[in-house]
N, C-alpha and C. Protein backbone atom coordinates (compact mmCIF):
# COMPACT_ATOMS: atom_id res chain seq x y z
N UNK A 1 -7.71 -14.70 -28.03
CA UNK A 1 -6.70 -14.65 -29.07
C UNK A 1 -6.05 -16.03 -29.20
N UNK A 2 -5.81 -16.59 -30.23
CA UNK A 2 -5.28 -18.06 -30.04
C UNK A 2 -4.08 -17.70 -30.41
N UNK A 3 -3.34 -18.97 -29.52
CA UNK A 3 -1.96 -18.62 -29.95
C UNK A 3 -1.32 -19.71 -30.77
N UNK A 4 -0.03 -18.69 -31.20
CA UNK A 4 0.67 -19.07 -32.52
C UNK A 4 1.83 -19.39 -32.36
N UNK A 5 2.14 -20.91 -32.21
CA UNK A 5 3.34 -21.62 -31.97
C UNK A 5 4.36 -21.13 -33.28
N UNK A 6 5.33 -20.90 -32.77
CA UNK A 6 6.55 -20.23 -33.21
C UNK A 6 7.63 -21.45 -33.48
N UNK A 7 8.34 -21.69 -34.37
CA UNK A 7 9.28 -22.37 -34.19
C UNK A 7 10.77 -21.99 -33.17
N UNK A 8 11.43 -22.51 -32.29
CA UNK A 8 12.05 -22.20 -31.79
C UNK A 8 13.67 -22.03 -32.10
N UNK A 9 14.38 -20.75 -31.98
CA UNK A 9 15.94 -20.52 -32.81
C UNK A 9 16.53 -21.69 -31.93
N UNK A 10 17.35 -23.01 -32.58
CA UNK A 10 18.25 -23.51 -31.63
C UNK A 10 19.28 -23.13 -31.91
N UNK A 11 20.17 -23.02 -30.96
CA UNK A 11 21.46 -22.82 -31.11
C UNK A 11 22.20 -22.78 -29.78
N UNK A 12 23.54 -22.96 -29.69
CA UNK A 12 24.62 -23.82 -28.93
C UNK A 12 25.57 -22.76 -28.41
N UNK A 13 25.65 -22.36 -27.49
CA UNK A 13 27.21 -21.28 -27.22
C UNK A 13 28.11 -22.17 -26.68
N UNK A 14 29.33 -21.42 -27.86
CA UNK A 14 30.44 -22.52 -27.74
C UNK A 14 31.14 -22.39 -26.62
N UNK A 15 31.04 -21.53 -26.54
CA UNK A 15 31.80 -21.28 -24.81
C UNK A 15 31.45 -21.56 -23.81
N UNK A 16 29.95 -21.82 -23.83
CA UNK A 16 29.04 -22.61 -22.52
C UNK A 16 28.32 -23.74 -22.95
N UNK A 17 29.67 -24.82 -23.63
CA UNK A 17 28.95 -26.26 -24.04
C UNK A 17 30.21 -27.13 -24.67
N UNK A 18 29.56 -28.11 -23.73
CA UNK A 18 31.02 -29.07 -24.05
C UNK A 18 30.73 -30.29 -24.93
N UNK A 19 31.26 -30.95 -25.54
CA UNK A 19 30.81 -32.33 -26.77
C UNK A 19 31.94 -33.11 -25.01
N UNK A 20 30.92 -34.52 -24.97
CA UNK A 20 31.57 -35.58 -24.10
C UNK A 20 30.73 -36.89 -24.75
N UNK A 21 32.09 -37.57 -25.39
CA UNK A 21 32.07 -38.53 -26.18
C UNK A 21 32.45 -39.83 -25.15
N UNK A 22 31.47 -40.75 -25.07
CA UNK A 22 31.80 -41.58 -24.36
C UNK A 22 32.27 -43.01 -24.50
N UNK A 23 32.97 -43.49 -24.33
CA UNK A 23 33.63 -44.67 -24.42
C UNK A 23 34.08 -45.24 -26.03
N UNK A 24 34.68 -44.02 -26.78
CA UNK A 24 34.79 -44.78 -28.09
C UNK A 24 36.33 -44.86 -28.53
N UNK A 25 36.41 -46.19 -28.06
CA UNK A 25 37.94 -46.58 -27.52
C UNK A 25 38.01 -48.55 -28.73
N UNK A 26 39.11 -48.09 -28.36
CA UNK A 26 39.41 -49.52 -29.13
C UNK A 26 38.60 -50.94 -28.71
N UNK A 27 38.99 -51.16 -27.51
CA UNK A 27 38.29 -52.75 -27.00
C UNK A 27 36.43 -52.47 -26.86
N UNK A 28 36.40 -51.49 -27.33
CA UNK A 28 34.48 -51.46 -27.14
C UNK A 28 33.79 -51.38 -28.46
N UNK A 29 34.81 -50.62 -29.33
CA UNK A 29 33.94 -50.59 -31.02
C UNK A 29 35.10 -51.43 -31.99
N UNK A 30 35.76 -51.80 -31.50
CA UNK A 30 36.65 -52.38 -32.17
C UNK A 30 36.24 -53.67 -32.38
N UNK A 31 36.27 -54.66 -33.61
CA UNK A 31 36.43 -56.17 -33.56
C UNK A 31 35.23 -56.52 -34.05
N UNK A 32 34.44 -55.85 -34.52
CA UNK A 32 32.87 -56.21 -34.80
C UNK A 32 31.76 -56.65 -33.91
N UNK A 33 31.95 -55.92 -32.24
CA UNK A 33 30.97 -56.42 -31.78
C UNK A 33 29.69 -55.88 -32.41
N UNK A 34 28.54 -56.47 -32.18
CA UNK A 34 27.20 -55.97 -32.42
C UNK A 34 26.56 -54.32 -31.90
N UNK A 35 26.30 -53.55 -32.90
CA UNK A 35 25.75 -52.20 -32.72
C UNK A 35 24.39 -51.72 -33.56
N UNK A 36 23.44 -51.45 -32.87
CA UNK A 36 22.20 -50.57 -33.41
C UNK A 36 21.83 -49.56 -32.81
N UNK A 37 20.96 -48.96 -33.33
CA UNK A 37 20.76 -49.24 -34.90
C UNK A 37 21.72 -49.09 -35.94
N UNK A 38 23.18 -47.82 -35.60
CA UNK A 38 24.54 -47.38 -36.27
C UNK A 38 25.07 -48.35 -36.07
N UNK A 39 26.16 -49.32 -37.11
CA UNK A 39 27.26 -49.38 -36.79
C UNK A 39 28.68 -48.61 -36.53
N UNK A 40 29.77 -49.54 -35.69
CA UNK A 40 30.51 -48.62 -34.76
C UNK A 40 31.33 -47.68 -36.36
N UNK A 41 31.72 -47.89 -37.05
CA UNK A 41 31.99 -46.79 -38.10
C UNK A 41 31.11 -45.76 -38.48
N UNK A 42 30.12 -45.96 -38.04
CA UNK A 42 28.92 -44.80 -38.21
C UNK A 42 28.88 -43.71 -37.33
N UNK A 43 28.74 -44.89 -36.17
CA UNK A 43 28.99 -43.93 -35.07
C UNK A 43 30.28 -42.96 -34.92
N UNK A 44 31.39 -43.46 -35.08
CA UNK A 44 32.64 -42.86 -35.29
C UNK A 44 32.65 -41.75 -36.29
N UNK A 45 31.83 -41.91 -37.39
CA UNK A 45 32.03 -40.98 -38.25
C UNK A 45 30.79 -39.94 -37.62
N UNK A 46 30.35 -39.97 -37.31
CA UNK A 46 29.19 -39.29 -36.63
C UNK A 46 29.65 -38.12 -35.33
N UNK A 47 29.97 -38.85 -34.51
CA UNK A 47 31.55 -38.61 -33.41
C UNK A 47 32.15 -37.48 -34.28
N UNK A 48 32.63 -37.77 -35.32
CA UNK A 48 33.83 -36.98 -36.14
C UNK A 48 33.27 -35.76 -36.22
N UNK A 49 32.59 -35.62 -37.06
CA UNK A 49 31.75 -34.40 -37.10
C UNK A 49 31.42 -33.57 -36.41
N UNK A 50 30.84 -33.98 -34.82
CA UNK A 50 31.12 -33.19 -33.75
C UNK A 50 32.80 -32.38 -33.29
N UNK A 51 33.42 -33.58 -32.94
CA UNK A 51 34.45 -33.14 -32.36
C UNK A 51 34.85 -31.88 -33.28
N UNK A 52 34.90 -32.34 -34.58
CA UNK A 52 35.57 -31.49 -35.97
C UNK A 52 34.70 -30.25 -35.79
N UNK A 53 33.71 -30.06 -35.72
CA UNK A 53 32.68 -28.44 -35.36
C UNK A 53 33.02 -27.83 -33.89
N UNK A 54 33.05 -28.43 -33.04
CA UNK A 54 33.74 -28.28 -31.73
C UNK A 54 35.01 -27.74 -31.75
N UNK A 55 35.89 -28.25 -31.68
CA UNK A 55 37.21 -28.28 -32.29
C UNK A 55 37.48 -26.29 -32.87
N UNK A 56 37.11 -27.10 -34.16
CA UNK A 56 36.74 -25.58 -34.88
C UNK A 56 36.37 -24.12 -34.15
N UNK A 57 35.08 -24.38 -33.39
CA UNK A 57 34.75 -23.19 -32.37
C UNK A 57 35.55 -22.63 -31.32
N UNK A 58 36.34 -23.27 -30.70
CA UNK A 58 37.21 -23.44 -29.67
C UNK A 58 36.63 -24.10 -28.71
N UNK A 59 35.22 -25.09 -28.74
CA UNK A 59 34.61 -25.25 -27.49
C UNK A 59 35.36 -26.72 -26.90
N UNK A 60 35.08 -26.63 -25.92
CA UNK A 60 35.46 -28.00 -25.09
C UNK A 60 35.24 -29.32 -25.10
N UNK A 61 35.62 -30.52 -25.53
CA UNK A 61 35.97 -31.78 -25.74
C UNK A 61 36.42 -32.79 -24.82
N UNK A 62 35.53 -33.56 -24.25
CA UNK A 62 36.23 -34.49 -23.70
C UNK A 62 35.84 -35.51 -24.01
N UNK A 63 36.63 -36.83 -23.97
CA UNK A 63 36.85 -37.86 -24.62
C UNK A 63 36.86 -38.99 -23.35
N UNK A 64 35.86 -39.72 -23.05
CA UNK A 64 35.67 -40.60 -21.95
C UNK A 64 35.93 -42.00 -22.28
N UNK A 65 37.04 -42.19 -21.38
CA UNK A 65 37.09 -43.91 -22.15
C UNK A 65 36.69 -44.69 -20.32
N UNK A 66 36.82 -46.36 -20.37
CA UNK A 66 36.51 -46.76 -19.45
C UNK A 66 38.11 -47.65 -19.05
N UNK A 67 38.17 -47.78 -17.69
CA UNK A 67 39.56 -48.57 -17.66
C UNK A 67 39.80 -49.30 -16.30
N UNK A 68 40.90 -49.90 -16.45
CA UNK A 68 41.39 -50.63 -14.97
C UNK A 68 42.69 -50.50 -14.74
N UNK A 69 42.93 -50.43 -13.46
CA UNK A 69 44.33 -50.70 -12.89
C UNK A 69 44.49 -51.87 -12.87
N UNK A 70 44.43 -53.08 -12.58
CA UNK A 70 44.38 -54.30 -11.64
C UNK A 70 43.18 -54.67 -11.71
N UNK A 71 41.32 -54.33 -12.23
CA UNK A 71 40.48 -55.28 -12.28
C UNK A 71 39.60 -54.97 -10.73
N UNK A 72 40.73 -54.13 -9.90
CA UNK A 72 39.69 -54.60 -8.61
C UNK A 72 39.38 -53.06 -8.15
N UNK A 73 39.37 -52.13 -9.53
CA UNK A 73 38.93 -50.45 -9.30
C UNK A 73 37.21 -50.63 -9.93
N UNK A 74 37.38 -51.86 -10.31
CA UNK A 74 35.65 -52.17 -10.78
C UNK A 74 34.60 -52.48 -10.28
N UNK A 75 33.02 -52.36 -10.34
CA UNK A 75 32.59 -52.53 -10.03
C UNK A 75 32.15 -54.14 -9.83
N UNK A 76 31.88 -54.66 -8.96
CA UNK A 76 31.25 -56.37 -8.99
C UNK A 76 30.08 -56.47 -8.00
N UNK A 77 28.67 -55.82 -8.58
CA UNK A 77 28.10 -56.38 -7.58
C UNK A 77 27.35 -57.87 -8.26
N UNK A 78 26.65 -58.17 -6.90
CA UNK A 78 25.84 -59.58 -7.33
C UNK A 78 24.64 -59.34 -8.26
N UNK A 79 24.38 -60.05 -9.94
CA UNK A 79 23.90 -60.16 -10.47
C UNK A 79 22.69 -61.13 -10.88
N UNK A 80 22.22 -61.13 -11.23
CA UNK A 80 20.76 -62.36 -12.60
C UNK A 80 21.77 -62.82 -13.04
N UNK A 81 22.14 -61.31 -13.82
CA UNK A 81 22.84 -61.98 -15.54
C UNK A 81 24.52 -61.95 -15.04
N UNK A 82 24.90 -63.13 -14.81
CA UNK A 82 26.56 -63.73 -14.62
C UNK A 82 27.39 -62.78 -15.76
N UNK A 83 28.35 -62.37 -14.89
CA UNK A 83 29.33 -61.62 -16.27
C UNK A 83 31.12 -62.28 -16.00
N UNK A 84 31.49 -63.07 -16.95
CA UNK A 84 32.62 -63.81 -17.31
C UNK A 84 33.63 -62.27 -16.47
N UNK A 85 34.59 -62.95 -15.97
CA UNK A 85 36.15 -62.40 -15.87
C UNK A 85 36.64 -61.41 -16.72
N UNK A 86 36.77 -60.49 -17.17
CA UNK A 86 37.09 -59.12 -17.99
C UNK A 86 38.85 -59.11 -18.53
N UNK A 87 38.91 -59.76 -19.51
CA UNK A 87 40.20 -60.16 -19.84
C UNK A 87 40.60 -58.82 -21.21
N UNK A 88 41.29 -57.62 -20.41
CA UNK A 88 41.52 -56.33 -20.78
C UNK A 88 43.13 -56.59 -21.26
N UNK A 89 42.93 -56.79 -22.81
CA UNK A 89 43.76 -57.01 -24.11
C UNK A 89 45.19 -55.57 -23.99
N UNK A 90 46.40 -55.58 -24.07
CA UNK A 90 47.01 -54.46 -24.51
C UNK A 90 46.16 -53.24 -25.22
N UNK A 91 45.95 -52.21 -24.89
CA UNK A 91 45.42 -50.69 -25.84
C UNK A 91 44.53 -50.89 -26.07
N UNK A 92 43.46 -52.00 -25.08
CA UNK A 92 41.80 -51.94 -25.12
C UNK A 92 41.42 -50.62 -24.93
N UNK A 93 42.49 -50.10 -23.70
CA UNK A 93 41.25 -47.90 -23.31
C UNK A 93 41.61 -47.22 -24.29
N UNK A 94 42.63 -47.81 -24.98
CA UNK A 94 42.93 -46.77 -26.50
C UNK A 94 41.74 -45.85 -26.62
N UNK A 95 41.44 -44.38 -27.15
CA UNK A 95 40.41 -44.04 -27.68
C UNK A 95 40.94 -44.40 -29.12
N UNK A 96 39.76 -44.48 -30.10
CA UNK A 96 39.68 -44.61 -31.16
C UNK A 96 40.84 -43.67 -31.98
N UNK A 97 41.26 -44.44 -33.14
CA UNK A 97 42.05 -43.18 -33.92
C UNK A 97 41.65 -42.03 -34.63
N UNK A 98 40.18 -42.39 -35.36
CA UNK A 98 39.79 -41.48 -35.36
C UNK A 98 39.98 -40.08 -34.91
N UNK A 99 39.86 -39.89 -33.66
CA UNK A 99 39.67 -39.09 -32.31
C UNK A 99 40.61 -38.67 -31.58
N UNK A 100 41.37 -40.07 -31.66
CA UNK A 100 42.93 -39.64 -30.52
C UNK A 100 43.98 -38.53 -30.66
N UNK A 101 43.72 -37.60 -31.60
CA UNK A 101 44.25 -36.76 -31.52
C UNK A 101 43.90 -35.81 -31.77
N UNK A 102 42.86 -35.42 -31.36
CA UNK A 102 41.72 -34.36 -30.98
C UNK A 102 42.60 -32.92 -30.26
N UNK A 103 42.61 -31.94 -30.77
CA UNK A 103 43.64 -31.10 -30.12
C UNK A 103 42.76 -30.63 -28.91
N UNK A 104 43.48 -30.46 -27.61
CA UNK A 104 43.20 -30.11 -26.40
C UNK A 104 42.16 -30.59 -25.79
N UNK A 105 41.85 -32.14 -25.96
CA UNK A 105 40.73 -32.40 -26.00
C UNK A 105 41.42 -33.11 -24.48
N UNK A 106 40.12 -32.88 -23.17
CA UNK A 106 40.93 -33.64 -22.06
C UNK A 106 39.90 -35.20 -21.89
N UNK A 107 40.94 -35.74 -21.44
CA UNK A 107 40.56 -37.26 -21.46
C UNK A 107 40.08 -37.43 -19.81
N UNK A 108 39.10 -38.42 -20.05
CA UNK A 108 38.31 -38.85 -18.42
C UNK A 108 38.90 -40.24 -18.60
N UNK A 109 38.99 -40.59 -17.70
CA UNK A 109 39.17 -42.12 -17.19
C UNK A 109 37.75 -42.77 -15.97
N UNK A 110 37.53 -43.58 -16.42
CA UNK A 110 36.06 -43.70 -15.35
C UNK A 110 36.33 -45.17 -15.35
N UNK A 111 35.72 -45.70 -13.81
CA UNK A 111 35.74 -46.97 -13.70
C UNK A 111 34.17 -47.65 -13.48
N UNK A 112 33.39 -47.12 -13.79
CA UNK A 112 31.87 -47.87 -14.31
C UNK A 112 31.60 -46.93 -15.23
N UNK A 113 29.53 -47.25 -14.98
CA UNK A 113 29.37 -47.15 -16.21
C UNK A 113 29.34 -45.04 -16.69
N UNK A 114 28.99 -44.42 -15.99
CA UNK A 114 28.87 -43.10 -16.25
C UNK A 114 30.24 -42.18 -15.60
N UNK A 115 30.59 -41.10 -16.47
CA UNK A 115 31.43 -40.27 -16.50
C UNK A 115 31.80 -39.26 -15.50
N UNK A 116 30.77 -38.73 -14.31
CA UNK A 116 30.83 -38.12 -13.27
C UNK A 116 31.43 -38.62 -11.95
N UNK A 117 30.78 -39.61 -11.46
CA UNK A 117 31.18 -40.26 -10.27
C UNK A 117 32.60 -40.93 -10.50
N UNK A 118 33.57 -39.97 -9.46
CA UNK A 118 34.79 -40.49 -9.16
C UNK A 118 35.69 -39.91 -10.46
N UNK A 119 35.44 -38.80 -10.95
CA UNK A 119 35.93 -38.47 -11.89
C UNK A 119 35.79 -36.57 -11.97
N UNK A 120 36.81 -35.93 -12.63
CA UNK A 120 36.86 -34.61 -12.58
C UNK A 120 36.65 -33.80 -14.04
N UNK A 121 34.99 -34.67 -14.08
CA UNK A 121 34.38 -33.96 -15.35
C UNK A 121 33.87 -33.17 -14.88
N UNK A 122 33.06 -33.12 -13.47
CA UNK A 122 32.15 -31.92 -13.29
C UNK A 122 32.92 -30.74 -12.96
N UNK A 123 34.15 -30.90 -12.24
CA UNK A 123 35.06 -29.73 -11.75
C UNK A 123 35.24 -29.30 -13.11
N UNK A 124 35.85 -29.99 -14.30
CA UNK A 124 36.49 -29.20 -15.46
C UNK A 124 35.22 -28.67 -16.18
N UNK A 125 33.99 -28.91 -15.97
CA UNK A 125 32.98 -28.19 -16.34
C UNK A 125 32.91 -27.14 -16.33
N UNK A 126 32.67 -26.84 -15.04
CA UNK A 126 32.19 -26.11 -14.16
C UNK A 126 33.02 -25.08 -13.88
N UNK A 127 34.76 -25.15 -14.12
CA UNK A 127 35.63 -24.40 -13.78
C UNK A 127 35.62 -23.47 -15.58
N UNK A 128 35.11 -24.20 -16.94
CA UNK A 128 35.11 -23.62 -17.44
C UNK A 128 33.68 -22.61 -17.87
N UNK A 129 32.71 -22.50 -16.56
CA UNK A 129 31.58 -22.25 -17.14
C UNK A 129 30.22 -22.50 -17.96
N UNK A 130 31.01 -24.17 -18.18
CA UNK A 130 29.97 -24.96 -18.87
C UNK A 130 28.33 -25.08 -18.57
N UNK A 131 27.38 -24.85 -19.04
CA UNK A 131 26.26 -25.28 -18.57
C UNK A 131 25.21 -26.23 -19.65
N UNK A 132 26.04 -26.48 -20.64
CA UNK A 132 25.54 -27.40 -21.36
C UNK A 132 26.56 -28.45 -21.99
N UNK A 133 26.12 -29.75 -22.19
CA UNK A 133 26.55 -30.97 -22.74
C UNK A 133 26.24 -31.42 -23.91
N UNK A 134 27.08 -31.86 -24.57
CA UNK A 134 26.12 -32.46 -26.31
C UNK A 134 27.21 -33.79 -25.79
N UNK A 135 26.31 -35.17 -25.29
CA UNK A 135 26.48 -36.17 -25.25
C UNK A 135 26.01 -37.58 -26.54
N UNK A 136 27.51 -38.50 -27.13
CA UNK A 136 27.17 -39.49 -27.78
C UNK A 136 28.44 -40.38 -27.86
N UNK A 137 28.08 -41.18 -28.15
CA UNK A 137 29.25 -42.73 -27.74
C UNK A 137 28.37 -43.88 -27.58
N UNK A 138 29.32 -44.77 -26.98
CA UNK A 138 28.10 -45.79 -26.57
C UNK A 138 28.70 -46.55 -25.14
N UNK A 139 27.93 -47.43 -24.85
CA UNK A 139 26.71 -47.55 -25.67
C UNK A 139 25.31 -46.82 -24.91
N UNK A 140 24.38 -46.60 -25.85
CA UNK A 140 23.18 -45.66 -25.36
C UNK A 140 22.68 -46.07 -24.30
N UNK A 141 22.58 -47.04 -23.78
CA UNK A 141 21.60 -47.55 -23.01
C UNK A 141 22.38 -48.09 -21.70
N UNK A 142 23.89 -47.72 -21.76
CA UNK A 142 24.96 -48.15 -20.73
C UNK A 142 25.65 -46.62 -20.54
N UNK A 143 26.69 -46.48 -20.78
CA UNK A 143 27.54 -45.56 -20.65
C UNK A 143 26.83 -43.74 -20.84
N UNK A 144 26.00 -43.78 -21.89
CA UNK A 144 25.78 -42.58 -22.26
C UNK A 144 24.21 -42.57 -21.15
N UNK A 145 23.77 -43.41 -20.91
CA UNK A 145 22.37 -43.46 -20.18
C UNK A 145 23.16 -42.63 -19.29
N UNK A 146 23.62 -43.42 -18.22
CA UNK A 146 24.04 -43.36 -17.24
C UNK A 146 24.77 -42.13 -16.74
N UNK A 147 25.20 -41.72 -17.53
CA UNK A 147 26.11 -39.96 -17.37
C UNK A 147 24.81 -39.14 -17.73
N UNK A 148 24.09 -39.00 -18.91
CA UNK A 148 22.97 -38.44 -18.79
C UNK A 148 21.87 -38.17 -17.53
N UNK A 149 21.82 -39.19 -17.31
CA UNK A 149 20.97 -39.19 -16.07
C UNK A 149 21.90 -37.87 -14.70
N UNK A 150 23.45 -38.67 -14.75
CA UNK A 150 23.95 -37.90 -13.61
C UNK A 150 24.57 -36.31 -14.30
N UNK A 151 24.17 -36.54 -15.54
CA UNK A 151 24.74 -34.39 -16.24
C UNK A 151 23.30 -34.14 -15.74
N UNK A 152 22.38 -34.77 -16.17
CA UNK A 152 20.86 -33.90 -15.17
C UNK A 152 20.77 -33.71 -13.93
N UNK A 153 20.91 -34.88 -12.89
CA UNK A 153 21.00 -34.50 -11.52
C UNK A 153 21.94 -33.49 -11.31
N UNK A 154 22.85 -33.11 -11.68
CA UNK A 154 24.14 -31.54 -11.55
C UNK A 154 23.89 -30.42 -12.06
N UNK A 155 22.65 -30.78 -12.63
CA UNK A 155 21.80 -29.10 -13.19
C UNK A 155 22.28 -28.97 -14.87
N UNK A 156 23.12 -30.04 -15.55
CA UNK A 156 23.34 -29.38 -17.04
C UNK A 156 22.36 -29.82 -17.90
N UNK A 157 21.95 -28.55 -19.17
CA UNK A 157 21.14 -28.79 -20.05
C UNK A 157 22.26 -29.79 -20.93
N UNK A 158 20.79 -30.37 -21.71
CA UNK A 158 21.86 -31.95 -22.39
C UNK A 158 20.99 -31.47 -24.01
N UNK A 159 22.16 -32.10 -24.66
CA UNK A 159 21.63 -32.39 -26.27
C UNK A 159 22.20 -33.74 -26.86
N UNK A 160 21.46 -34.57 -27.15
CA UNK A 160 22.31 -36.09 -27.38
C UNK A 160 21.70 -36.24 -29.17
N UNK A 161 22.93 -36.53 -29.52
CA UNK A 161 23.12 -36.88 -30.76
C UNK A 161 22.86 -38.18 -30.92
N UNK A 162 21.45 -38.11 -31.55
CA UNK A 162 21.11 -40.03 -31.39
C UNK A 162 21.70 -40.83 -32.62
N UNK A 163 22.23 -40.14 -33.88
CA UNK A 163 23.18 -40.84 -34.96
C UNK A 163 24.45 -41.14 -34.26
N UNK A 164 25.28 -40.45 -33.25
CA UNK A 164 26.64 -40.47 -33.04
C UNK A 164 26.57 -41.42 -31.70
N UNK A 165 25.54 -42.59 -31.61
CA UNK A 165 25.52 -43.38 -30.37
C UNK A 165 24.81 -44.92 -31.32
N UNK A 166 25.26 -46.13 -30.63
CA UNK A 166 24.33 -46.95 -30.29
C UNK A 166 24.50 -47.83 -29.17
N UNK A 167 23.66 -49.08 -29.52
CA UNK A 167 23.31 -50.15 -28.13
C UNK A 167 23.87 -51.26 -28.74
N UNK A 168 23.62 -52.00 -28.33
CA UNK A 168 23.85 -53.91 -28.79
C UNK A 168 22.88 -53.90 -29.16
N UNK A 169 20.72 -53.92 -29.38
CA UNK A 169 20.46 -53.64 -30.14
C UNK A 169 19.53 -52.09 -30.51
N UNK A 170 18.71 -52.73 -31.08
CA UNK A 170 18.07 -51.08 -31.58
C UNK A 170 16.69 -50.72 -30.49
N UNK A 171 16.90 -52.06 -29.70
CA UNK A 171 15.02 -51.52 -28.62
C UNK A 171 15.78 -50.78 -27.79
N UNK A 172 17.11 -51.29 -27.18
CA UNK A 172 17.95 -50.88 -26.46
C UNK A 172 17.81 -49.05 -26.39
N UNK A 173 18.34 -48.74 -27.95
CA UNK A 173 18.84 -47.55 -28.40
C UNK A 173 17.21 -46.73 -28.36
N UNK A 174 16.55 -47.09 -28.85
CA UNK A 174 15.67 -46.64 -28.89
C UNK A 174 14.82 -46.22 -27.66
N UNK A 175 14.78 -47.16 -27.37
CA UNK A 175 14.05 -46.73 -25.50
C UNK A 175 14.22 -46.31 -25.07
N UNK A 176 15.77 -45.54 -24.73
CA UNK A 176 16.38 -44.44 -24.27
C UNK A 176 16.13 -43.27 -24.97
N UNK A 177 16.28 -43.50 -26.20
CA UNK A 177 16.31 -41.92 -26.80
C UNK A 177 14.65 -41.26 -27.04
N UNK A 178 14.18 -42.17 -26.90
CA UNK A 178 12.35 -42.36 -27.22
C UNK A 178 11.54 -41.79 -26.04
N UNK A 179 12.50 -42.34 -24.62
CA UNK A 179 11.43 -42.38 -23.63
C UNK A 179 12.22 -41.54 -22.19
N UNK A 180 13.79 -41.55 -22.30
CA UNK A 180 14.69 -41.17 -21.60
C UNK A 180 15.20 -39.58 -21.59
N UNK A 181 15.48 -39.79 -22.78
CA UNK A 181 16.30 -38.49 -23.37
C UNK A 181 15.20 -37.16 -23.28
N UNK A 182 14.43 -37.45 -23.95
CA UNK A 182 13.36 -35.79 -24.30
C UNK A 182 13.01 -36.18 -23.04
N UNK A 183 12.84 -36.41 -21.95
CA UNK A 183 12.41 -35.81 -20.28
C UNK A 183 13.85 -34.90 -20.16
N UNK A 184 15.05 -35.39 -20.20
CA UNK A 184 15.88 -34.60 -19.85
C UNK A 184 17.00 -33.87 -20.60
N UNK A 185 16.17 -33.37 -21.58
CA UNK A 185 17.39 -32.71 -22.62
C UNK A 185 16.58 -32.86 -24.45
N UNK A 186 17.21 -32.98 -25.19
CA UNK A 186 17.26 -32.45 -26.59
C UNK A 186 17.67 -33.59 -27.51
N UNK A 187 16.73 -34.57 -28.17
CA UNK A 187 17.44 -35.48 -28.91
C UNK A 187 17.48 -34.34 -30.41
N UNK A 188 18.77 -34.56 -30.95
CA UNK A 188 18.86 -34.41 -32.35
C UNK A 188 19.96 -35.02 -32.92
N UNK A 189 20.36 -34.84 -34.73
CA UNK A 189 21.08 -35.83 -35.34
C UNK A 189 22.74 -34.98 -35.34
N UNK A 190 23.74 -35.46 -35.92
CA UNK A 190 24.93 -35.10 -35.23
C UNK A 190 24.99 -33.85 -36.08
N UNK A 191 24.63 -33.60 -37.30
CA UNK A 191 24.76 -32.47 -38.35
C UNK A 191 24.21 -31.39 -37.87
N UNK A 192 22.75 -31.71 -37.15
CA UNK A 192 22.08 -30.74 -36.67
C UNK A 192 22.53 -29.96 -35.23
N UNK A 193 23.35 -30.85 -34.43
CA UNK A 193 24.27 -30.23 -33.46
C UNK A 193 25.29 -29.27 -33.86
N UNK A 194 25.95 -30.19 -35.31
CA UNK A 194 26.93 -28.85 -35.35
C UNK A 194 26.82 -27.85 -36.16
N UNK A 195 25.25 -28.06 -36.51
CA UNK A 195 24.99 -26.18 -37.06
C UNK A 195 24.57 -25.43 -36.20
N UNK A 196 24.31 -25.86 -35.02
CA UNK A 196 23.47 -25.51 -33.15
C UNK A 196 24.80 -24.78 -32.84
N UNK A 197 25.94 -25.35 -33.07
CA UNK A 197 27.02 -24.38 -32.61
C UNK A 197 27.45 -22.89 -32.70
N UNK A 198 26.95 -21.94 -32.14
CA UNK A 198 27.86 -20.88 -32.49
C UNK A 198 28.60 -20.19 -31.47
């Protein structure tokens, strides 16, 4: 009998899936640094859409920015590539305005590059039952890699919104979502996440 590939129903339970937006804060998309393949208004508006379907459902939101006390909660190991002194401007961890007032949305504070380690995303997960993630921010190939990798090692199914992310450039973005992502989780576009919601 040969068989007959079926298309598969996707869809999202809002109650067992959280949107974690990563690092989209003032001093990182702000000022015109370089973004691909989205620029950072793309991405933001992309972002929007989630949170706003999220939001809506009652499901869970968190909003990951990156930060310092003093400079010396950071990481420094020895590098190739030399990285200049980190001169952190007034309301650089700002999250974006966009976003910042996201109702009940809880905020992470993280001091490298991914959202788990040293941080009480997995407890607030986990305390709400969560077993899935819809991860995007940036940048893809830094911040969102890097938590991806560690939402897989903790057992959560992942869905990454590859419109609502980029890199500095597009091989960056791409290589991850191309070669990274579908081993561990679900690439799709941000619209298509929030019709996945119910």
């Amino acid at each position: 009998m040969e068989h007959v590939q079926t298309a598969e129903t996707e869809w999202l339970n809002a109650e067992k899936t959280a949107l974690v937006v990563i690092d989209l804060q003032q001093g990182i998309v702000a000022g015109g640094r370089q973004s691909a393949p989205y620029t950072s208004p793309e991405v933001i508006q992309n972002a929007s859409i989630l949170v706003d379907a999220f939001t809506e459902k009652g499901a869970f939101v968190v909003l990951v920015k990156v930060s310092s006390v003093d400079g010396k909660d950071m990481l420094k190991p020895n590098t190739d590539l030399k990285m200049g002194q980190m001169q952190l401007p007034e309301g650089w961890d700002n999250i974006v305005p966009e976003l910042a007032d996201t109702p009940n949305a809880h905020i992470v504070t993280k001091r490298q590059w991914g959202a788990f380690f040293g941080t009480d995303l997995d407890l607030q997960l986990r305390r709400r039952g969560i077993d899935t993630i819809v991860l995007c921010g940036v940048s893809t190939s830094i911040g969102v890699d890097t938590t991806a990798r560690e939402a897989y090692q903790h057992g959560y199914h992942q869905v990454f919104a590859e419109d609502a992310m980029a890199a500095t450039t597009q091989e960056e973005h791409d290589y991850v979502c191309k070669t990274i992502f579908p081993r561990i989780g679900k690439v799709r576009k941000s619209e298509k996440v929030a019709e996945m919601l119910k």
